[in-house]
């Protein structure tokens, strides 16, 4: 059986189902491994590990503990395992792991353990359940923080593939009485110069008798045949013919549909509601009152929606009824004035250096709340039967959601079954704030049979957990050579990841400090998390410093990257891709920005012009990306491009405002999005520096607002210090919105 | 009772006059390939074709489709062969989360029926559907590829 090496463990033996071999790589105790075998081992197949099975038909099924949101992880993780296994890619399939402890996200946990970082707060889905300590070692199944490939893939999938390959070779060596070193494993086949050969499927049973190696050698990058080549994603065919089943597409026998209306003021509760207008409507089955919401249950979604609109619930609005964006910004400014800061990063002695400086530059910035606005609105289907709960839906952390469901329902986690559906976007929304799950459980308690609880777009937009608004104040000193000596960043609210507030430039003195506790509405992770604000604040101010120093914005940044060769190389590549040294066409200008986010460096140049209406048009983006290594280049390119569109939507249009404790925006007409006509041409090039593998889903979002704003400044000489740009006549720099 | 014809097949449904086609498709006929996104014809996730023209079915009463040919994403294939637009979508690996793509594909099919070789400007004008994942570059490439196929 298994060997224990430090915290990790290779395990192997006879699979509980189908006989043959089980081998894997884990941090888990044996009891959990047995459970994983039982769940993943299917009859007629040999289970090769908790993360891979080899079938008698020689198929390779990789079991992925992360959720697919379109970022391609259901393909890139199997690519990493298949590479080390030397599998024939055409035989590889994937399955999403059940939401069970046995498939907890070990690699991710280990990544954090090894990185000496605490578990980030966006993993609170699991932490909320009250076993944070357990979560800190293993109870994670989160898809977020661009972690899947970085941790699960690098730590788990590669080693599992290599161990399995080594066991197959050892089995063949024993059977054929030849040295293992003479056996070649290639394309799911073992061969020896004597002419002997076997498929992996044929050798899997024999391999079950082999002790799993704890540290099978990994392949050299130069020998890769799968990783680094574009592979078609497994999830795409079902997404072009309408057959992919998202949460909203679930259709069960005797299922009802419910539309929920929650207190429009955050923290409010239901005071009363006259159910009669809804009950009189066709198809309405019942009205369910929840502590903070009311739901109409009907025989289809539209009837439930229409009947929900007919209700006029009264709310106890609670403590936040007078909160507005204005009051929130004012509180943030007041806190920054008061100067009661939490310490963040610090290098050198900023305060002394700033006092001694002769030239000091200052900047003040702010960004608003943002909704996630996934295309599929929040929803969840739930059913109670004999005290046990079954839920169906899209979750970024299946295990955390299952734990949360148990907590909401007040039953043990073993009495909760969670079924994953395809997810129509996540971006952080389907991670830790599970109000849709909570409502579904509340409604299901009152309903016979399964009930699909649906957020209308209006409910989705007004009951989100928002990217938090933030106010930023910058101060820096320039020496007589035009170099930054000291850099001080003071801002409101710090979240995750911890390094997002750091600056990669080599300033002798730098510090960041923040005030906290000033967001009275629900807030949480949003694609690239703190990098969304920090990218805009830091890289806009960097541009202002370049202007003050009388230097070109690219050269100015470059001159501050002598201690950061990867960043410098990315910046130089982006400038070269954009022909930075040449003058753009008449009426156009370029801006540059750079962020390192989730282990990936993205340097971006944006080229813009202004329309007659004073609105910015982004024509081109060039991104130079150093993620260390690229697993699936097609997917990675699409993630950088899509991430930039997400960030561009925020820069151009994104604004959730609060009035009387309520979200003002209701739907896409007042929360607009970048569409085809707004989407820039975006060239992406990679630098595979060999550094530890970085994330793909989020880094493209971080620098884009600053790159565009810096380009607008280059064009107009007007510096826009708050988002979104739609609130300004960019020709004059005048604010045209009231807030 | 009204009778609507979806992908060539007639369906008799007992629904209110004003019930949008989207919900008749999704919740009455259980054809869930057509998606709900906004309910106000702003995002295009619910796009279907009615007599070959793109229609945002969330804001289009089913009763107005009586006597007309409704085509949904489920009806694009001929036999087992995917429509050339669906094939181009796979070749360009266009979908990310995929939720908006039924509507995007229907809008693209309608565009190519009208303009077999659309320019980028014509694509910009016709393709106003929202993709929150930002797959616009791949969608544009797929439309051009389908135009050539």
PDB file of C-alpha atoms in Angstrom, chain A residues 69-70 231-233 235-236 239-242 244-246 248-249 251 257 282 300-303 305 371-373 375-377 423-425 427 455-458 638-639 641-642 645-646 649 667-669 673-677 679, chain B residues 14-16 18-20 23 26-28 30 32-33 35-40 42-43 45 73-74 77 82 86 89-90 93-102 105 123-124 127-130 132-134 136-140:
ATOM      1  CA  UNK A  69     -16.355  27.924 -16.070  1.00  0.00           C
ATOM      2  CA  UNK A  70     -15.016  28.207 -19.594  1.00  0.00           C
ATOM      3  CA  UNK A 231      -5.884  20.993 -27.575  1.00  0.00           C
ATOM      4  CA  UNK A 232      -9.608  21.155 -28.244  1.00  0.00           C
ATOM      5  CA  UNK A 233     -11.554  21.537 -25.023  1.00  0.00           C
ATOM      6  CA  UNK A 235     -16.604  20.871 -22.941  1.00  0.00           C
ATOM      7  CA  UNK A 236     -17.056  22.698 -26.247  1.00  0.00           C
ATOM      8  CA  UNK A 239     -21.867  24.217 -25.948  1.00  0.00           C
ATOM      9  CA  UNK A 240     -22.565  24.660 -29.677  1.00  0.00           C
ATOM     10  CA  UNK A 241     -25.659  22.483 -30.059  1.00  0.00           C
ATOM     11  CA  UNK A 242     -27.630  23.499 -26.987  1.00  0.00           C
ATOM     12  CA  UNK A 244     -24.908  21.440 -22.325  1.00  0.00           C
ATOM     13  CA  UNK A 245     -27.037  21.498 -19.192  1.00  0.00           C
ATOM     14  CA  UNK A 246     -26.569  24.535 -16.984  1.00  0.00           C
ATOM     15  CA  UNK A 248     -31.259  26.642 -15.225  1.00  0.00           C
ATOM     16  CA  UNK A 249     -31.616  23.797 -17.739  1.00  0.00           C
ATOM     17  CA  UNK A 251     -35.691  19.519 -15.768  1.00  0.00           C
ATOM     18  CA  UNK A 257     -40.084  26.834 -10.445  1.00  0.00           C
ATOM     19  CA  UNK A 282     -52.444  31.103 -13.327  1.00  0.00           C
ATOM     20  CA  UNK A 300     -43.033  27.558 -14.954  1.00  0.00           C
ATOM     21  CA  UNK A 301     -40.445  30.283 -14.548  1.00  0.00           C
ATOM     22  CA  UNK A 302     -42.356  32.991 -16.373  1.00  0.00           C
ATOM     23  CA  UNK A 303     -45.511  32.545 -14.320  1.00  0.00           C
ATOM     24  CA  UNK A 305     -41.709  35.758 -12.338  1.00  0.00           C
ATOM     25  CA  UNK A 371     -21.584  43.260 -10.148  1.00  0.00           C
ATOM     26  CA  UNK A 372     -20.412  39.965 -11.597  1.00  0.00           C
ATOM     27  CA  UNK A 373     -23.333  39.713 -14.015  1.00  0.00           C
ATOM     28  CA  UNK A 375     -24.725  35.391 -18.198  1.00  0.00           C
ATOM     29  CA  UNK A 376     -26.560  32.615 -16.391  1.00  0.00           C
ATOM     30  CA  UNK A 377     -28.267  34.236 -13.434  1.00  0.00           C
ATOM     31  CA  UNK A 423     -21.870  26.947 -15.021  1.00  0.00           C
ATOM     32  CA  UNK A 424     -22.817  29.987 -17.086  1.00  0.00           C
ATOM     33  CA  UNK A 425     -19.961  32.085 -15.751  1.00  0.00           C
ATOM     34  CA  UNK A 427     -15.895  35.151 -11.951  1.00  0.00           C
ATOM     35  CA  UNK A 455     -32.880  34.862  -9.739  1.00  0.00           C
ATOM     36  CA  UNK A 456     -34.244  37.150 -12.429  1.00  0.00           C
ATOM     37  CA  UNK A 457     -31.577  39.361 -13.978  1.00  0.00           C
ATOM     38  CA  UNK A 458     -32.844  42.176 -11.756  1.00  0.00           C
ATOM     39  CA  UNK A 638      -8.666  33.173 -24.888  1.00  0.00           C
ATOM     40  CA  UNK A 639      -8.424  33.698 -21.120  1.00  0.00           C
ATOM     41  CA  UNK A 641      -8.385  38.194 -24.168  1.00  0.00           C
ATOM     42  CA  UNK A 642     -11.561  37.449 -22.248  1.00  0.00           C
ATOM     43  CA  UNK A 645     -12.768  42.314 -22.019  1.00  0.00           C
ATOM     44  CA  UNK A 646     -14.003  41.795 -18.449  1.00  0.00           C
ATOM     45  CA  UNK A 649     -16.226  46.491 -19.340  1.00  0.00           C
ATOM     46  CA  UNK A 667     -30.327  45.004 -15.788  1.00  0.00           C
ATOM     47  CA  UNK A 668     -28.005  45.338 -18.795  1.00  0.00           C
ATOM     48  CA  UNK A 669     -29.567  48.561 -20.123  1.00  0.00           C
ATOM     49  CA  UNK A 673     -21.167  45.534 -21.226  1.00  0.00           C
ATOM     50  CA  UNK A 674     -18.483  45.547 -23.860  1.00  0.00           C
ATOM     51  CA  UNK A 675     -19.978  43.912 -26.933  1.00  0.00           C
ATOM     52  CA  UNK A 676     -18.504  42.914 -30.279  1.00  0.00           C
ATOM     53  CA  UNK A 677     -18.256  46.477 -31.609  1.00  0.00           C
ATOM     54  CA  UNK A 679     -14.043  44.618 -28.339  1.00  0.00           C
TER      55      UNK A 679
ATOM     56  CA  UNK B  14     -51.865  25.931 -23.646  1.00  0.00           C
ATOM     57  CA  UNK B  15     -50.301  29.235 -22.645  1.00  0.00           C
ATOM     58  CA  UNK B  16     -51.295  32.824 -22.052  1.00  0.00           C
ATOM     59  CA  UNK B  18     -48.453  37.216 -23.657  1.00  0.00           C
ATOM     60  CA  UNK B  19     -46.166  34.377 -22.609  1.00  0.00           C
ATOM     61  CA  UNK B  20     -42.803  34.935 -24.248  1.00  0.00           C
ATOM     62  CA  UNK B  23     -40.426  30.338 -21.712  1.00  0.00           C
ATOM     63  CA  UNK B  26     -37.714  26.251 -22.137  1.00  0.00           C
ATOM     64  CA  UNK B  27     -40.388  25.424 -19.599  1.00  0.00           C
ATOM     65  CA  UNK B  28     -43.280  24.041 -21.650  1.00  0.00           C
ATOM     66  CA  UNK B  30     -38.280  21.595 -22.270  1.00  0.00           C
ATOM     67  CA  UNK B  32     -33.422  24.381 -22.916  1.00  0.00           C
ATOM     68  CA  UNK B  33     -30.768  25.206 -25.518  1.00  0.00           C
ATOM     69  CA  UNK B  35     -31.166  30.703 -22.756  1.00  0.00           C
ATOM     70  CA  UNK B  36     -32.582  33.295 -20.375  1.00  0.00           C
ATOM     71  CA  UNK B  37     -30.176  36.178 -19.852  1.00  0.00           C
ATOM     72  CA  UNK B  38     -32.025  39.420 -19.142  1.00  0.00           C
ATOM     73  CA  UNK B  39     -35.717  39.176 -20.061  1.00  0.00           C
ATOM     74  CA  UNK B  40     -35.645  42.615 -21.699  1.00  0.00           C
ATOM     75  CA  UNK B  42     -30.817  43.457 -24.095  1.00  0.00           C
ATOM     76  CA  UNK B  43     -28.345  40.569 -24.110  1.00  0.00           C
ATOM     77  CA  UNK B  45     -28.882  34.937 -25.016  1.00  0.00           C
ATOM     78  CA  UNK B  73     -30.169  25.925 -31.570  1.00  0.00           C
ATOM     79  CA  UNK B  74     -31.473  22.345 -31.348  1.00  0.00           C
ATOM     80  CA  UNK B  77     -28.086  20.313 -37.311  1.00  0.00           C
ATOM     81  CA  UNK B  82     -23.589  20.242 -37.470  1.00  0.00           C
ATOM     82  CA  UNK B  86     -21.514  25.323 -35.294  1.00  0.00           C
ATOM     83  CA  UNK B  89     -17.511  27.589 -33.489  1.00  0.00           C
ATOM     84  CA  UNK B  90     -15.772  24.322 -32.581  1.00  0.00           C
ATOM     85  CA  UNK B  93     -12.912  27.031 -29.848  1.00  0.00           C
ATOM     86  CA  UNK B  94     -15.257  29.981 -29.375  1.00  0.00           C
ATOM     87  CA  UNK B  95     -17.256  29.109 -26.245  1.00  0.00           C
ATOM     88  CA  UNK B  96     -15.877  29.671 -22.786  1.00  0.00           C
ATOM     89  CA  UNK B  97     -18.644  29.234 -20.230  1.00  0.00           C
ATOM     90  CA  UNK B  98     -20.842  28.719 -23.292  1.00  0.00           C
ATOM     91  CA  UNK B  99     -24.054  30.108 -21.852  1.00  0.00           C
ATOM     92  CA  UNK B 100     -24.455  32.914 -24.403  1.00  0.00           C
ATOM     93  CA  UNK B 101     -23.298  30.823 -27.345  1.00  0.00           C
ATOM     94  CA  UNK B 102     -26.664  29.430 -28.457  1.00  0.00           C
ATOM     95  CA  UNK B 105     -24.715  31.133 -32.998  1.00  0.00           C
ATOM     96  CA  UNK B 123     -20.414  41.757 -37.825  1.00  0.00           C
ATOM     97  CA  UNK B 124     -20.148  44.600 -35.297  1.00  0.00           C
ATOM     98  CA  UNK B 127     -23.663  40.785 -33.356  1.00  0.00           C
ATOM     99  CA  UNK B 128     -24.885  42.783 -30.364  1.00  0.00           C
ATOM    100  CA  UNK B 129     -25.221  39.770 -28.039  1.00  0.00           C
ATOM    101  CA  UNK B 130     -23.320  39.978 -24.759  1.00  0.00           C
ATOM    102  CA  UNK B 132     -19.478  38.006 -20.396  1.00  0.00           C
ATOM    103  CA  UNK B 133     -16.460  35.723 -20.868  1.00  0.00           C
ATOM    104  CA  UNK B 134     -15.305  38.023 -23.672  1.00  0.00           C
ATOM    105  CA  UNK B 136     -15.625  38.123 -29.156  1.00  0.00           C
ATOM    106  CA  UNK B 137     -12.330  37.543 -30.998  1.00  0.00           C
ATOM    107  CA  UNK B 138     -13.135  33.846 -31.398  1.00  0.00           C
ATOM    108  CA  UNK B 139     -16.736  34.576 -32.417  1.00  0.00           C
ATOM    109  CA  UNK B 140     -15.592  37.033 -35.079  1.00  0.00           C
TER     110      UNK B 140
END
